[in-house]
CSV table of C-alpha atoms in Angstrom, one decimal:
chain,number,residue,atom,x,y,z
A,18,MET,CA,27.7,-40.8,-16.0
A,19,ARG,CA,25.9,-41.1,-12.6
A,20,LEU,CA,27.3,-37.6,-11.6
A,21,LEU,CA,26.0,-36.1,-14.8
A,22,LEU,CA,22.5,-37.6,-14.2
A,23,LEU,CA,22.6,-36.3,-10.6
A,24,PHE,CA,23.6,-32.9,-11.8
A,25,ALA,CA,20.7,-32.9,-14.3
A,26,VAL,CA,18.2,-33.9,-11.6
A,27,LEU,CA,19.3,-31.3,-9.2
A,28,PHE,CA,19.1,-28.4,-11.7
A,29,SER,CA,15.8,-29.6,-13.3
A,30,VAL,CA,14.0,-28.4,-10.1
A,31,SER,CA,11.7,-25.5,-10.7
A,32,PRO,CA,13.3,-22.2,-9.8
A,33,VAL,CA,12.2,-20.3,-6.8
A,34,ASN,CA,9.3,-17.9,-7.5
A,35,ALA,CA,10.8,-14.8,-9.1
A,36,SER,CA,7.7,-12.7,-9.6
A,37,GLN,CA,6.2,-10.8,-6.7
A,38,VAL,CA,2.9,-9.0,-6.3
A,39,SER,CA,1.9,-6.6,-3.5
A,40,ILE,CA,-1.8,-5.8,-3.1
A,41,ILE,CA,-2.8,-2.9,-0.9
A,42,ILE,CA,-6.3,-2.6,0.3
A,43,ASP,CA,-7.0,1.1,1.1
A,44,ASP,CA,-9.9,3.4,2.0
A,45,ILE,CA,-10.3,1.5,5.3
A,46,GLY,CA,-11.9,2.8,8.4
A,47,TYR,CA,-15.5,4.2,8.0
A,48,ARG,CA,-17.8,1.3,7.2
A,49,GLN,CA,-18.6,-1.8,9.4
A,50,THR,CA,-18.1,-3.9,6.2
A,51,ASP,CA,-14.4,-2.9,6.1
A,52,GLU,CA,-13.8,-5.4,8.9
A,53,ALA,CA,-14.1,-8.1,6.2
A,54,VAL,CA,-10.5,-7.2,5.2
A,55,LEU,CA,-9.5,-9.3,8.2
A,56,THR,CA,-10.5,-12.4,6.3
A,57,LEU,CA,-7.9,-11.8,3.6
A,58,PRO,CA,-4.4,-13.5,3.7
A,59,SER,CA,-1.9,-11.8,6.1
A,60,THR,CA,0.4,-11.0,3.1
A,61,ILE,CA,-2.3,-8.4,1.9
A,62,THR,CA,-1.3,-4.9,3.0
A,63,LEU,CA,-4.0,-2.8,4.6
A,64,SER,CA,-3.9,1.1,4.3
A,65,VAL,CA,-6.2,2.8,6.9
A,66,LEU,CA,-7.7,6.3,6.8
A,67,PRO,CA,-6.7,8.5,9.7
A,68,HIS,CA,-9.1,9.5,12.6
A,69,THR,CA,-11.8,7.2,11.3
A,70,PRO,CA,-14.3,5.3,13.6
A,71,LEU,CA,-12.9,1.9,12.9
A,72,GLY,CA,-9.5,2.6,11.7
A,73,GLN,CA,-7.5,2.1,14.9
A,74,ASN,CA,-9.3,-1.1,15.9
A,75,ILE,CA,-8.9,-2.7,12.4
A,76,ALA,CA,-5.2,-1.7,12.3
A,77,MET,CA,-4.6,-3.3,15.7
A,78,SER,CA,-6.6,-6.6,14.8
A,79,ALA,CA,-4.9,-6.8,11.4
A,80,ASN,CA,-1.4,-6.3,12.9
A,81,LYS,CA,-2.2,-9.4,15.3
A,82,ARG,CA,-3.1,-11.4,12.1
A,83,GLY,CA,0.2,-10.5,10.5
A,84,HIS,CA,-0.9,-7.8,8.1
A,85,GLU,CA,1.4,-4.9,7.2
A,86,ILE,CA,-0.3,-1.6,8.0
A,87,MET,CA,-0.2,1.6,6.2
A,88,LEU,CA,-1.6,5.1,6.6
A,89,HIS,CA,-3.9,6.2,3.8
A,90,ILE,CA,-3.7,10.0,4.1
A,91,PRO,CA,-6.1,12.1,2.3
A,92,MET,CA,-4.6,14.8,-0.2
A,93,GLN,CA,-6.2,17.6,-2.0
A,94,ALA,CA,-7.7,16.5,-5.5
A,95,LEU,CA,-8.3,18.5,-8.6
A,96,ASN,CA,-12.0,17.9,-8.4
A,97,GLY,CA,-12.2,19.7,-4.9
A,98,LYS,CA,-13.7,16.6,-3.2
A,99,VAL,CA,-14.1,16.9,0.6
A,100,LEU,CA,-11.0,15.2,2.2
A,101,GLY,CA,-12.2,14.3,5.7
A,102,PRO,CA,-10.2,14.4,8.9
A,103,GLY,CA,-6.4,14.4,8.5
A,104,GLY,CA,-6.5,15.8,4.9
A,105,LEU,CA,-3.6,17.7,3.4
A,106,THR,CA,-4.1,20.8,1.2
A,107,ASN,CA,-2.1,23.4,-0.5
A,108,GLN,CA,-3.5,26.1,1.8
A,109,MET,CA,-1.5,24.7,4.7
A,110,GLY,CA,1.7,26.1,5.9
A,111,GLU,CA,4.7,23.9,6.7
A,112,VAL,CA,4.1,23.6,10.4
A,113,GLU,CA,0.3,22.9,10.0
A,114,PHE,CA,1.1,20.4,7.1
A,115,LYS,CA,3.7,18.4,9.1
A,116,HIS,CA,1.6,18.4,12.3
A,117,THR,CA,-1.4,17.0,10.4
A,118,ILE,CA,0.8,14.2,9.0
A,119,ASN,CA,2.2,13.4,12.5
A,120,GLN,CA,-1.3,13.3,14.0
A,121,ALA,CA,-2.5,11.1,11.2
A,122,LEU,CA,0.4,8.7,11.8
A,123,ASP,CA,-0.4,8.7,15.5
A,124,SER,CA,-4.0,7.8,14.8
A,125,ILE,CA,-3.1,4.5,13.1
A,126,PRO,CA,-1.1,2.0,15.1
A,127,TYR,CA,1.6,0.0,13.4
A,128,ALA,CA,1.6,2.1,10.2
A,129,LYS,CA,4.9,1.3,8.4
A,130,GLY,CA,4.3,3.2,5.2
A,131,VAL,CA,2.0,5.8,3.7
A,132,ASN,CA,0.0,6.1,0.5
A,133,ASN,CA,-2.1,8.9,-0.8
A,134,HIS,CA,-5.9,9.0,-0.8
A,135,MET,CA,-6.9,11.1,-3.9
A,136,GLY,CA,-4.1,13.8,-4.3
A,137,SER,CA,-4.3,14.6,-7.9
A,138,LEU,CA,-3.6,18.1,-7.2
A,139,LEU,CA,-1.3,17.9,-4.1
A,140,THR,CA,1.1,15.4,-5.5
A,141,GLN,CA,1.9,17.7,-8.4
A,142,LEU,CA,3.2,20.4,-6.1
A,143,ASP,CA,6.9,20.7,-5.1
A,144,GLU,CA,6.6,22.2,-1.6
A,145,PRO,CA,3.9,20.0,-0.1
A,146,MET,CA,5.8,16.9,-1.4
A,147,GLN,CA,9.0,18.2,0.2
A,148,TRP,CA,7.2,18.6,3.5
A,149,LEU,CA,5.6,15.1,3.2
A,150,MET,CA,8.9,13.4,2.5
A,151,GLU,CA,10.7,15.3,5.3
A,152,SER,CA,8.0,14.1,7.7
A,153,LEU,CA,8.3,10.5,6.4
A,154,LYS,CA,12.0,10.6,6.8
A,155,GLN,CA,11.6,11.5,10.5
A,156,GLN,CA,9.4,8.5,10.9
A,157,ASP,CA,11.4,6.0,8.9
A,158,SER,CA,8.3,5.4,6.7
A,159,TYR,CA,8.1,4.5,3.1
A,160,PHE,CA,5.7,6.0,0.5
A,161,VAL,CA,3.6,4.4,-2.1
A,162,ASP,CA,2.4,6.9,-4.8
A,163,SER,CA,-1.2,5.9,-5.7
A,164,MET,CA,-0.6,7.7,-9.0
A,165,THR,CA,-3.9,9.6,-9.2
A,166,THR,CA,-2.2,11.8,-11.7
A,167,ARG,CA,0.6,11.1,-14.1
A,168,TYR,CA,2.2,14.4,-13.2
A,169,SER,CA,3.0,13.4,-9.6
A,170,LYS,CA,6.3,14.8,-8.2
A,171,ALA,CA,6.3,12.4,-5.3
A,172,ALA,CA,8.9,10.1,-6.7
A,173,ASP,CA,11.4,13.0,-7.6
A,174,THR,CA,11.1,14.5,-4.2
A,175,ALA,CA,11.4,11.1,-2.4
A,176,ASN,CA,14.5,10.2,-4.5
A,177,MET,CA,16.1,13.6,-3.4
A,178,LEU,CA,15.6,12.9,0.2
A,179,GLY,CA,16.2,9.1,0.1
A,180,ILE,CA,12.7,8.0,0.9
A,181,PRO,CA,11.8,4.5,-0.2
A,182,LEU,CA,9.1,4.8,-2.7
A,183,LEU,CA,6.9,2.5,-4.9
A,184,LYS,CA,4.3,3.3,-7.5
A,185,ARG,CA,0.9,1.9,-7.9
A,186,GLN,CA,0.8,0.1,-11.3
A,187,LEU,CA,-2.8,-1.3,-11.3
A,188,PHE,CA,-6.2,-0.6,-9.8
A,189,LEU,CA,-8.0,-3.9,-9.4
A,190,ASP,CA,-11.5,-2.8,-8.8
A,191,ASN,CA,-12.5,0.4,-10.4
A,192,ASP,CA,-15.4,-1.8,-11.6
A,193,VAL,CA,-16.5,-4.6,-9.2
A,194,THR,CA,-18.4,-6.8,-11.6
A,195,GLN,CA,-17.1,-10.3,-11.8
A,196,SER,CA,-15.9,-9.9,-15.4
A,197,ALA,CA,-14.1,-6.7,-14.8
A,198,LEU,CA,-12.4,-8.0,-11.6
A,199,GLU,CA,-11.3,-11.1,-13.6
A,200,LYS,CA,-9.9,-8.9,-16.3
A,201,GLN,CA,-7.8,-6.9,-13.9
A,202,PHE,CA,-6.6,-10.0,-12.1
A,203,GLN,CA,-5.4,-11.4,-15.3
A,204,GLN,CA,-3.6,-8.2,-16.1
A,205,LEU,CA,-2.0,-8.4,-12.7
A,206,ILE,CA,-0.6,-11.8,-13.5
A,207,GLN,CA,0.6,-10.7,-16.9
A,208,LEU,CA,2.4,-7.7,-15.4
A,209,ALA,CA,4.0,-9.7,-12.7
A,210,ASN,CA,5.4,-12.2,-15.1
A,211,ALA,CA,6.6,-9.4,-17.5
A,212,GLN,CA,8.1,-7.0,-14.9
A,213,GLY,CA,9.1,-9.2,-12.0
A,214,SER,CA,7.0,-7.2,-9.4
A,215,VAL,CA,3.8,-5.3,-9.3
A,216,VAL,CA,2.0,-2.9,-6.8
A,217,ALA,CA,-1.7,-3.1,-7.1
A,218,ILE,CA,-4.4,-1.2,-5.1
A,219,ALA,CA,-8.0,-2.4,-4.3
A,220,HIS,CA,-10.7,-1.4,-1.9
A,221,PRO,CA,-12.8,-3.0,0.8
A,222,TYR,CA,-15.7,-3.6,-1.3
A,223,PRO,CA,-17.5,-6.9,-0.5
A,224,GLU,CA,-17.2,-8.0,-4.2
A,225,THR,CA,-13.4,-7.3,-4.2
A,226,ILE,CA,-12.8,-9.2,-0.9
A,227,ARG,CA,-14.9,-12.2,-2.0
A,228,PHE,CA,-13.1,-12.3,-5.4
A,229,LEU,CA,-9.6,-12.1,-3.8
A,230,ASN,CA,-10.3,-14.8,-1.2
A,231,GLU,CA,-11.5,-17.1,-4.0
A,232,ASN,CA,-8.8,-16.2,-6.6
A,233,LEU,CA,-5.5,-15.3,-4.8
A,234,PRO,CA,-4.4,-19.0,-4.9
A,235,ARG,CA,-4.1,-18.6,-8.6
A,236,LEU,CA,-1.0,-16.4,-8.2
A,237,ALA,CA,1.0,-19.3,-6.7
A,238,GLU,CA,-0.1,-21.5,-9.6
A,239,GLN,CA,1.4,-19.0,-11.9
A,240,GLY,CA,4.7,-18.9,-9.9
A,241,ILE,CA,3.9,-15.5,-8.4
A,242,THR,CA,4.4,-14.8,-4.7
A,243,LEU,CA,2.1,-12.5,-2.9
A,244,VAL,CA,4.1,-10.3,-0.5
A,245,ARG,CA,3.7,-7.4,2.0
A,246,THR,CA,4.4,-4.1,0.4
A,247,SER,CA,7.6,-3.4,2.2
A,248,SER,CA,9.1,-6.6,0.8
A,249,LEU,CA,9.5,-4.8,-2.5
A,250,LEU,CA,11.6,-2.2,-0.8
A,251,PRO,CA,15.4,-2.5,0.3
A,252,TYR,CA,16.0,-5.1,2.9
A,253,ARG,CA,16.6,-2.5,5.6
A,254,VAL,CA,13.2,-1.0,5.2
A,255,ALA,CA,11.4,-4.4,5.1
A,256,GLN,CA,12.9,-5.5,8.4
A,257,GLN,CA,12.5,-2.4,10.5
A,258,GLU,CA,9.5,-2.0,13.0
A,259,PRO,CA,7.1,0.9,12.7
A,260,LYS,CA,7.8,3.7,15.1
A,261,ASN,CA,4.2,4.5,16.0
A,262,SER,CA,3.2,1.2,17.6
A,263,PRO,CA,1.1,1.2,20.8
A,264,THR,CA,4.2,0.6,22.9
A,265,THR,CA,5.8,3.9,21.9
A,266,THR,CA,2.7,6.1,21.0
A,267,HIS,CA,-0.2,7.2,22.9
A,268,LEU,CA,-3.4,6.1,21.2
A,269,ARG,CA,-6.3,8.4,20.8
């Protein structure tokens, strides 16, 4: 009887958190207010635009605080919006395309993965996605498709080349009013409990950062673990060090 009671006590303990959430803050690098991302928990992943005035310093400071760093690379959109430095377009040949990617990676120290800024046009095209994934394979980088179009071919190409890939499932702050942020945060919790893992993207708006700092503890209360993005990838990828750290790459 005592053995049975002991067995019941041991196995009545709550299970280890099964649901995981990754939140990526991207569009970082231009505004002084972007530095506020450094107040967020270190399990928030930060994706930084290339060749930006503040990008390199923020990436280095964030790495020291334990954040995972990504490159947020601009890609051609259907609306023709200006890309900024480091942008990829369908007018580029293979050599220029790959050179642009490598320069962008060099500009952001500690970048372990890449996600697209805009890209509703470019991610639909076979050849540019082939060149992108070949470049990421050389860098041992993963890719997060921001899913700016449902017709993206990034996943198909990544799968063919064996590139670790995740897809954005939720935008948290298309609307930064308190009620809208709360609605999206509740959806994040629901998706995590239903699916087991969720990749969400947000931006360095003051309203977003304030909301996250105030509300992220609610995830643990719901049995959800906030993790760095690479933690949702195979163990090999999660453990490897980024190639373009300041010890191996000249910073410009």
